[in-house]
Amino acid sequence: METKKTISNEIAKIRSLHGRQRLRYIWDYYKLPLAVLCILIYIIGYIIYGQVTHKDTVLCTALINVSAGEGFTSSLTSGYLDYLGKDPSRNEVELMTGLYLTDNESDPNYEYTYASQAKVLASVNSQELDMVLMNQAALDILSRNDYLCDLGDLLSSSDPDLYSQTSEYITENTALDLSQSPLIQQTGFSDTVYLGIIANSARQDAAVEYIKYLFS
């Protein structure tokens, strides 16, 4: 009863005030509860927003020593989702760009190597990265560091038909020469682009399906 009486008195007190007096009274006596309430509303809103806008990562691909124009980027991401028939509002293909690896210290872009190495290493260790599109220099570095799986073994066991279609393009058993891929041919790359699948990827099945997409 005492609590109800106190609440009634407080409501009456607030109603008796007008304009700035009411606002000042509420601010002076209730700013802490109001702050807590605002924080709770923000947290709840943030959680709801995250659930509504969350997308499942179908595949994470990195371009190393390879640059992609807007059209090629779209083909590598939304094009693959279309191929799979997946809703782009609920699914995504992550594409890591701007990575550069080289052993040549005289290379004008050598300064970018350290940052790229750190990003690639972190992505591999966290099992975020699934697949790499790269040139020969990047292939040599990733192969030397055992980042890439045995592509011949993976394809022959998971999809024998795809292996038969692509086996002659597998280089050093760790990467696939994409010169015969219709999609890659459309981009007009002057150098050979290779595809490698990260050895510890948790989405190797999706990466294999991606090879089908590239050669479809």
XYZ file of C-alpha atoms in Angstrom, residues 3-215:
213
model
C 4.393 1.827 -2.496
C 1.143 2.549 -4.344
C 0.653 5.694 -2.263
C 4.180 6.852 -3.047
C 3.658 6.290 -6.757
C 0.335 8.141 -6.680
C 1.929 11.057 -4.881
C 4.772 11.159 -7.402
C 2.358 11.171 -10.338
C 0.362 13.929 -8.724
C 3.538 15.905 -8.125
C 4.552 15.620 -11.786
C 1.063 16.566 -12.974
C 1.102 19.653 -10.788
C 4.143 20.963 -12.607
C 4.060 22.509 -16.048
C 6.423 23.185 -18.929
C 10.066 23.443 -18.021
C 9.413 22.786 -14.346
C 8.004 19.342 -15.171
C 10.888 18.533 -17.504
C 13.473 19.719 -14.980
C 11.847 17.682 -12.186
C 11.775 14.514 -14.310
C 15.368 15.057 -15.385
C 16.625 15.753 -11.845
C 14.950 12.730 -10.235
C 14.700 10.187 -13.034
C 17.708 10.720 -15.290
C 19.419 7.515 -14.143
C 16.387 5.244 -14.753
C 15.817 7.012 -18.074
C 19.433 6.440 -19.074
C 19.139 2.746 -18.193
C 15.890 2.519 -20.156
C 17.500 4.141 -23.217
C 20.413 1.715 -23.054
C 18.039 -1.253 -22.843
C 16.020 0.040 -25.806
C 19.244 0.471 -27.805
C 20.450 -3.053 -26.979
C 17.103 -4.610 -27.866
C 16.933 -2.596 -31.095
C 20.496 -3.582 -32.011
C 19.731 -7.281 -31.457
C 16.546 -7.094 -33.528
C 18.352 -5.203 -36.310
C 21.129 -7.799 -36.354
C 18.656 -10.644 -36.645
C 16.707 -8.944 -39.416
C 19.765 -7.951 -41.488
C 21.956 -11.015 -40.792
C 23.229 -12.863 -43.848
C 24.688 -16.352 -43.938
C 28.129 -16.503 -45.539
C 28.009 -19.028 -48.366
C 31.682 -18.608 -49.269
C 34.589 -16.293 -48.514
C 36.988 -15.664 -51.393
C 40.165 -13.581 -51.540
C 41.699 -11.971 -54.608
C 45.490 -11.940 -54.217
C 47.576 -10.107 -56.811
C 44.404 -10.028 -58.900
C 42.198 -6.993 -59.387
C 38.539 -7.123 -60.327
C 36.330 -4.542 -61.954
C 32.757 -3.984 -60.827
C 31.329 -6.408 -63.374
C 33.760 -9.189 -62.446
C 33.141 -8.607 -58.728
C 29.410 -8.979 -59.299
C 29.975 -12.230 -61.193
C 32.111 -13.604 -58.360
C 29.538 -12.776 -55.689
C 25.913 -12.228 -56.675
C 26.404 -14.316 -59.814
C 27.279 -17.341 -57.700
C 24.248 -16.796 -55.460
C 22.047 -16.692 -58.578
C 23.675 -19.920 -59.757
C 22.831 -21.577 -56.424
C 19.347 -20.078 -56.360
C 19.977 -18.463 -52.970
C 18.254 -15.331 -51.730
C 20.816 -12.455 -51.715
C 18.924 -10.748 -48.895
C 19.682 -13.708 -46.617
C 22.984 -14.968 -48.060
C 26.266 -13.453 -49.213
C 29.597 -14.290 -50.810
C 32.366 -12.368 -49.071
C 35.129 -11.066 -51.328
C 38.426 -9.904 -49.840
C 40.248 -7.569 -52.214
C 43.363 -5.391 -52.238
C 45.690 -8.200 -51.113
C 49.209 -8.366 -52.508
C 51.934 -10.949 -51.868
C 55.455 -11.043 -53.300
C 58.939 -12.262 -52.393
C 60.559 -9.618 -54.554
C 61.839 -6.844 -52.275
C 62.394 -4.562 -55.266
C 58.736 -4.794 -56.212
C 57.180 -1.298 -55.940
C 54.233 -2.823 -54.066
C 56.378 -4.810 -51.647
C 55.345 -2.566 -48.723
C 51.802 -3.938 -48.937
C 52.992 -7.515 -48.444
C 53.229 -7.435 -44.644
C 49.675 -6.189 -44.154
C 48.367 -8.699 -46.693
C 50.246 -11.565 -45.066
C 48.784 -10.666 -41.689
C 45.252 -10.476 -43.087
C 45.547 -13.768 -44.955
C 47.046 -15.529 -41.923
C 44.320 -14.230 -39.611
C 41.602 -15.243 -42.085
C 43.045 -18.733 -42.466
C 43.549 -19.282 -38.732
C 39.974 -18.188 -38.010
C 38.690 -20.462 -40.815
C 37.024 -17.441 -42.386
C 38.746 -17.786 -45.764
C 37.674 -20.625 -48.063
C 39.125 -19.957 -51.490
C 41.694 -17.811 -53.269
C 41.953 -16.445 -56.799
C 45.572 -15.465 -57.467
C 48.499 -15.198 -59.868
C 51.553 -17.465 -60.018
C 53.550 -15.455 -57.455
C 50.802 -15.692 -54.852
C 50.298 -19.383 -55.640
C 53.972 -20.079 -54.969
C 53.822 -18.328 -51.590
C 50.591 -19.973 -50.424
C 51.734 -23.410 -51.575
C 55.056 -23.012 -49.790
C 53.209 -22.191 -46.568
C 50.845 -25.177 -46.946
C 47.728 -22.997 -47.002
C 46.161 -24.858 -49.927
C 44.539 -28.286 -49.939
C 45.359 -31.094 -52.365
C 42.871 -30.086 -55.032
C 43.266 -33.301 -56.994
C 42.339 -35.443 -53.989
C 39.460 -33.175 -53.021
C 37.845 -33.091 -56.464
C 38.398 -36.759 -57.262
C 36.705 -37.801 -54.008
C 33.945 -35.200 -53.821
C 32.994 -34.830 -57.495
C 34.606 -37.292 -59.941
C 32.833 -35.748 -62.948
C 34.169 -32.293 -62.134
C 37.601 -33.776 -61.573
C 37.507 -35.394 -65.027
C 36.513 -32.045 -66.529
C 39.244 -30.037 -64.816
C 42.064 -32.450 -63.927
C 44.296 -31.353 -66.819
C 44.200 -27.792 -65.486
C 45.266 -28.665 -61.927
C 48.738 -27.262 -61.221
C 51.067 -28.858 -58.671
C 47.963 -30.552 -57.260
C 47.120 -27.433 -55.245
C 45.559 -24.976 -57.693
C 43.372 -24.861 -60.734
C 44.336 -22.930 -63.864
C 41.206 -20.952 -64.750
C 42.244 -20.094 -68.299
C 39.468 -22.323 -69.676
C 36.760 -20.922 -67.399
C 34.168 -19.064 -69.537
C 33.659 -16.485 -66.797
C 37.395 -15.801 -66.407
C 37.861 -15.627 -70.174
C 35.293 -12.821 -70.331
C 37.383 -10.648 -68.011
C 40.343 -10.529 -70.372
C 43.101 -11.124 -67.808
C 46.541 -10.941 -69.398
C 48.069 -13.302 -66.807
C 46.880 -16.728 -65.718
C 44.522 -16.746 -62.755
C 44.623 -19.733 -60.401
C 42.060 -21.002 -57.923
C 43.096 -22.616 -54.670
C 40.973 -23.945 -51.813
C 42.197 -23.305 -48.275
C 43.159 -26.532 -46.528
C 41.265 -25.863 -43.276
C 38.170 -24.351 -44.890
C 34.902 -25.454 -43.290
C 33.080 -24.743 -46.576
C 35.069 -26.831 -49.037
C 31.855 -28.240 -50.512
C 30.765 -24.715 -51.435
C 34.200 -24.062 -52.948
C 33.887 -27.185 -55.108
C 30.456 -25.993 -56.201
C 32.060 -22.653 -57.061
C 34.442 -24.411 -59.478
C 31.382 -25.883 -61.188
C 29.979 -22.377 -61.463
C 33.181 -21.035 -63.019
C 33.223 -23.786 -65.622
